[in-house]
Coordinates of C-alpha atoms in Angstrom, one line a residue:
M1 CA -1.8 2.8 21.5
F2 CA 0.3 4.9 19.2
K3 CA -0.5 2.9 16.2
L4 CA -4.2 2.9 17.1
L5 CA -4.3 6.7 17.4
A6 CA -2.4 7.0 14.2
V7 CA -4.8 4.8 12.2
L8 CA -7.9 6.5 13.6
A9 CA -6.4 9.8 12.6
L10 CA -5.9 8.4 9.1
V11 CA -9.5 7.4 8.6
S12 CA -11.2 10.1 10.6
A13 CA -13.4 12.8 9.0
S14 CA -14.5 16.3 10.0
V15 CA -14.1 15.9 13.7
A16 CA -10.4 15.5 13.3
H17 CA -10.1 19.3 12.9
R18 CA -10.5 19.5 16.7
Y19 CA -8.6 16.3 17.6
K20 CA -5.3 16.7 19.6
G21 CA -4.5 13.1 20.5
G22 CA -1.3 11.2 21.2
H23 CA 0.4 12.0 17.9
Y24 CA -0.1 15.7 18.5
R25 CA 1.4 15.5 22.0
Q26 CA 4.4 13.6 20.6
T27 CA 5.1 16.1 17.8
K28 CA 4.0 19.5 19.0
N29 CA 7.6 20.4 20.1
A30 CA 9.4 18.4 17.4
T31 CA 11.6 20.0 14.8
Y32 CA 11.1 19.4 11.1
D33 CA 13.8 19.5 8.4
Y34 CA 11.7 21.3 5.8
Q35 CA 12.6 20.7 2.2
S36 CA 10.9 22.6 -0.6
L37 CA 9.6 20.4 -3.4
T38 CA 8.9 21.4 -7.0
W39 CA 5.5 20.3 -8.4
D40 CA 7.0 17.5 -10.5
E41 CA 9.1 16.2 -7.5
A42 CA 6.0 16.1 -5.3
H43 CA 3.6 14.5 -7.7
E44 CA 6.0 12.4 -9.8
Y45 CA 4.2 12.8 -13.1
E46 CA 3.7 15.6 -15.6
E47 CA 0.6 17.8 -15.1
C48 CA -1.7 18.5 -18.1
D49 CA -1.7 22.0 -19.5
G50 CA -4.5 24.0 -17.8
F51 CA -5.0 21.6 -15.0
V52 CA -2.7 23.3 -12.5
D53 CA -4.5 26.6 -13.2
S54 CA -7.7 25.2 -11.7
Y55 CA -6.3 24.9 -8.2
D56 CA -3.7 26.3 -5.8
E57 CA -1.2 24.3 -3.7
Q58 CA 0.8 25.6 -0.8
D59 CA 4.2 24.1 0.0
E60 CA 4.5 25.5 3.5
G61 CA 3.0 24.4 6.8
V62 CA 0.2 27.0 6.9
G63 CA -2.7 27.3 9.3
K64 CA -6.3 27.7 8.6
D65 CA -6.0 31.5 8.5
G66 CA -2.8 31.5 6.5
A67 CA -0.4 31.7 9.5
E68 CA 2.7 29.5 9.5
A69 CA 2.5 26.4 11.6
L70 CA 4.6 26.5 14.7
N71 CA 7.0 23.8 13.6
D72 CA 6.0 23.1 10.0
M73 CA 4.5 19.8 11.1
H74 CA 0.9 20.6 12.2
H75 CA -2.1 22.1 10.7
F76 CA -1.5 21.8 7.0
M77 CA -5.1 22.9 6.7
S78 CA -4.5 24.4 3.2
R79 CA -4.0 22.2 0.2
H80 CA -0.3 21.4 -0.2
H81 CA 2.1 19.2 -2.2
P82 CA 1.4 15.6 -1.3
K83 CA 4.0 13.6 0.7
R84 CA 6.1 11.5 -1.6
M85 CA 6.0 7.7 -1.5
E86 CA 9.7 7.5 -0.9
D87 CA 9.2 9.5 2.4
I88 CA 6.3 7.3 3.7
C89 CA 7.8 3.8 3.8
I90 CA 11.3 4.6 4.9
D91 CA 11.8 2.1 7.7
V92 CA 9.5 -0.9 7.4
E93 CA 11.1 -2.6 10.4
A94 CA 10.1 0.2 12.7
G95 CA 6.5 0.6 11.8
P96 CA 3.9 0.4 9.1
V97 CA 4.8 -1.4 5.8
C98 CA 3.7 -0.8 2.2
P99 CA 2.8 -3.5 -0.3
D100 CA 4.9 -3.8 -3.4
F101 CA 2.8 -1.5 -5.7
H102 CA 4.6 -1.0 -9.0
R103 CA 4.5 2.8 -9.9
D104 CA 5.0 4.3 -13.3
N105 CA 4.9 8.0 -14.1
S106 CA 2.8 7.4 -17.2
A107 CA 5.5 8.7 -19.5
G108 CA 3.9 10.1 -22.7
H109 CA 0.8 11.1 -20.9
C110 CA -0.1 13.8 -18.5
G111 CA -2.3 14.3 -15.4
F112 CA -1.9 10.9 -13.7
E113 CA 0.3 8.1 -12.5
T114 CA -0.1 4.4 -13.4
V115 CA 0.1 1.8 -10.6
I116 CA -0.1 -2.0 -10.6
I117 CA -1.6 -3.4 -7.3
P118 CA -0.4 -7.0 -6.9
K119 CA -2.6 -9.9 -6.3
G120 CA -3.1 -10.4 -2.6
K121 CA -5.3 -10.9 0.4
W122 CA -7.0 -7.9 2.2
M123 CA -9.1 -7.5 5.3
V124 CA -12.4 -5.9 4.3
A125 CA -15.4 -4.3 6.0
D126 CA -18.5 -2.6 4.6
I127 CA -19.1 1.1 5.2
D128 CA -22.5 2.2 6.5
M129 CA -23.5 4.7 3.9
A130 CA -26.0 6.3 6.3
D131 CA -23.3 7.0 8.9
E132 CA -21.6 10.4 8.5
M133 CA -18.5 8.8 10.1
G134 CA -18.9 5.6 8.2
V135 CA -15.3 5.2 6.9
R136 CA -13.8 5.8 10.4
N137 CA -16.3 3.6 12.1
A138 CA -15.8 0.8 9.6
Y139 CA -12.2 0.8 10.4
K140 CA -12.4 1.4 14.2
G141 CA -15.4 -0.7 15.0
K142 CA -14.8 -3.5 12.6
I143 CA -11.3 -4.0 11.1
F144 CA -9.3 -2.9 14.2
Y145 CA -11.4 -4.1 17.1
K146 CA -12.7 -7.3 15.5
Y147 CA -9.7 -8.4 13.5
R148 CA -6.4 -6.4 13.4
G149 CA -6.3 -5.8 17.1
P150 CA -7.1 -9.3 18.4
H151 CA -4.7 -10.9 15.9
K152 CA -2.0 -8.3 16.5
I153 CA -1.6 -7.7 12.8
R154 CA 0.9 -4.9 11.8
F155 CA -0.5 -1.8 10.2
V156 CA 0.0 -1.7 6.4
Y157 CA -0.4 1.4 4.2
P158 CA -2.6 2.3 2.5
A159 CA -6.1 2.3 4.0
M160 CA -8.1 1.6 0.8
V161 CA -11.6 2.8 0.3
K162 CA -13.6 1.4 -2.6
W163 CA -16.8 3.1 -3.8
Q164 CA -19.4 1.7 -6.1
L165 CA -21.2 4.3 -8.2
N166 CA -24.7 4.3 -9.8
K167 CA -25.4 5.5 -13.3
N168 CA -25.5 9.1 -12.1
G169 CA -22.0 8.8 -10.6
E170 CA -23.3 8.8 -7.0
R171 CA -21.7 6.6 -4.4
V172 CA -24.1 3.9 -3.3
K173 CA -21.8 1.3 -1.6
G174 CA -18.5 1.5 0.1
E175 CA -15.8 -0.8 1.6
I176 CA -12.7 -0.1 3.5
A177 CA -9.8 -2.6 3.2
M178 CA -6.2 -3.1 4.4
Y179 CA -3.6 -5.3 2.9
L180 CA -2.4 -8.2 5.0
P181 CA 1.3 -8.1 5.7
A182 CA 3.5 -10.7 4.1
E183 CA 3.6 -13.1 7.1
H184 CA -0.2 -13.5 6.9
Q185 CA -0.7 -13.6 3.1
S186 CA -0.5 -17.4 2.8
N187 CA -2.5 -18.2 5.9
P188 CA -4.5 -15.3 7.3
P189 CA -6.1 -15.6 10.7
K190 CA -9.8 -16.6 10.4
S191 CA -12.2 -13.9 11.0
E192 CA -14.6 -14.7 13.9
Y193 CA -17.0 -11.9 12.9
N194 CA -19.3 -11.4 9.8
E195 CA -18.4 -7.7 9.8
V196 CA -14.8 -8.5 8.6
R197 CA -13.9 -10.8 5.8
I198 CA -10.7 -11.8 4.0
E199 CA -10.7 -11.3 0.3
E200 CA -8.1 -12.1 -2.3
W201 CA -8.0 -9.4 -5.0
D202 CA -6.6 -10.0 -8.4
E203 CA -3.8 -7.9 -9.7
T204 CA -5.2 -4.6 -10.8
K205 CA -4.0 -1.6 -12.8
V206 CA -5.2 1.8 -11.5
Y207 CA -4.7 5.4 -12.6
L208 CA -4.3 7.9 -9.9
R209 CA -3.7 11.5 -8.8
P210 CA -2.1 12.1 -5.4
Y211 CA -3.5 14.9 -3.3
G212 CA -2.0 16.9 -0.3
G213 CA -5.1 17.5 1.9
Y214 CA -8.1 15.6 3.3
R215 CA -10.9 13.4 2.1
D216 CA -13.5 16.0 3.0
D217 CA -12.0 18.7 0.7
A218 CA -13.9 19.8 -2.3
E219 CA -10.5 20.0 -4.1
F220 CA -10.0 16.3 -3.4
K221 CA -13.3 15.4 -5.1
Q222 CA -12.2 17.5 -8.0
Q223 CA -9.2 15.1 -8.5
F224 CA -11.6 12.4 -9.8
N225 CA -12.9 14.7 -12.5
L226 CA -9.4 15.8 -13.5
L227 CA -8.2 12.2 -13.4
R228 CA -11.0 11.0 -15.7
R229 CA -10.3 13.9 -18.1
A230 CA -6.6 13.0 -18.2
V231 CA -7.2 9.3 -18.7
D232 CA -9.8 10.0 -21.5
N233 CA -7.3 12.3 -23.2
A234 CA -4.7 9.4 -23.1
G235 CA -7.2 7.2 -24.9
L236 CA -7.3 4.7 -22.0
R237 CA -10.4 2.9 -20.6
Y238 CA -11.5 2.8 -17.0
K239 CA -14.5 1.5 -15.0
D240 CA -17.1 4.1 -14.8
N241 CA -19.0 2.5 -11.9
E242 CA -16.1 2.4 -9.4
E243 CA -13.6 4.7 -7.8
W244 CA -11.1 4.1 -5.0
E245 CA -9.2 6.2 -2.4
A246 CA -5.9 5.3 -0.9
G247 CA -4.8 7.0 2.3
Y248 CA -1.1 7.0 3.4
T249 CA -0.6 9.5 6.1
Y250 CA -1.7 10.6 9.6
L251 CA -4.8 12.8 9.1
R252 CA -4.2 16.4 10.2
Y253 CA -0.6 16.0 11.1
G254 CA 2.1 17.2 8.7
R255 CA 2.2 16.6 5.0
Q256 CA -0.6 14.5 3.7
R257 CA -1.1 12.0 0.9
I258 CA -4.4 10.6 -0.3
E259 CA -4.9 9.3 -3.8
A260 CA -7.9 9.4 -6.1
M261 CA -8.0 6.3 -8.3
V262 CA -9.9 4.8 -11.2
L263 CA -9.5 1.2 -12.4
D264 CA -8.3 0.2 -15.9
S265 CA -11.3 -1.7 -17.3
S266 CA -9.4 -4.0 -19.8
Y267 CA -6.3 -4.9 -17.8
K268 CA -5.3 -8.6 -17.7
A269 CA -2.5 -9.8 -15.4

């Protein structure tokens, strides 16, 4: 039950502002060893001149009205430094795991990190673009209830959302996907439902910007614009008809990490 609530929190949208489920009850009286991070420590790449002036990040647990959170764990409603990857997949034996994504701080460039996503099998479901809660419902109603849950498959970070764009840059198709853990990569359980399929994705190079906040934030959408500017400035090529989001943390509880991604258009494994 704990993992289910955690994942639903990860992929929920606006209603999560009012949600106080199991994870809230388990953490509301917890203590938190707060450590201040510099911008470079939190983002793990060098920011471009002028970019940081276009937004403001807090590095405290602040409430919606600017008040400090009771224990520095809840209600990071303001934008904040993203949680570092090294703090997300600490104990893979005790809970969620992370695939072996190769990360590079894009030395010599600014404004983005470079990541190689290895070839592997993913469980994938389509997002109903007419549904306001389409991302959450694609996970809950399809991937979890019709595949992950029945087959007792461990949760693997991140929850990946792929968006197809039209020529005007508007999102016209979406998919949510989760990487199959190592024990299922060679022989994944067969899906009994058309709503969930197993796909093998080729090795892919992506450029990304991590964000400390939520998918609904206008500032998160801004990350795709800043990312494209930075990649353009670096003289690199990316697909202009696709953008991805990778979510790594429990939505609404503590420090967040969601990544805005574009795909290298010429990468060959």
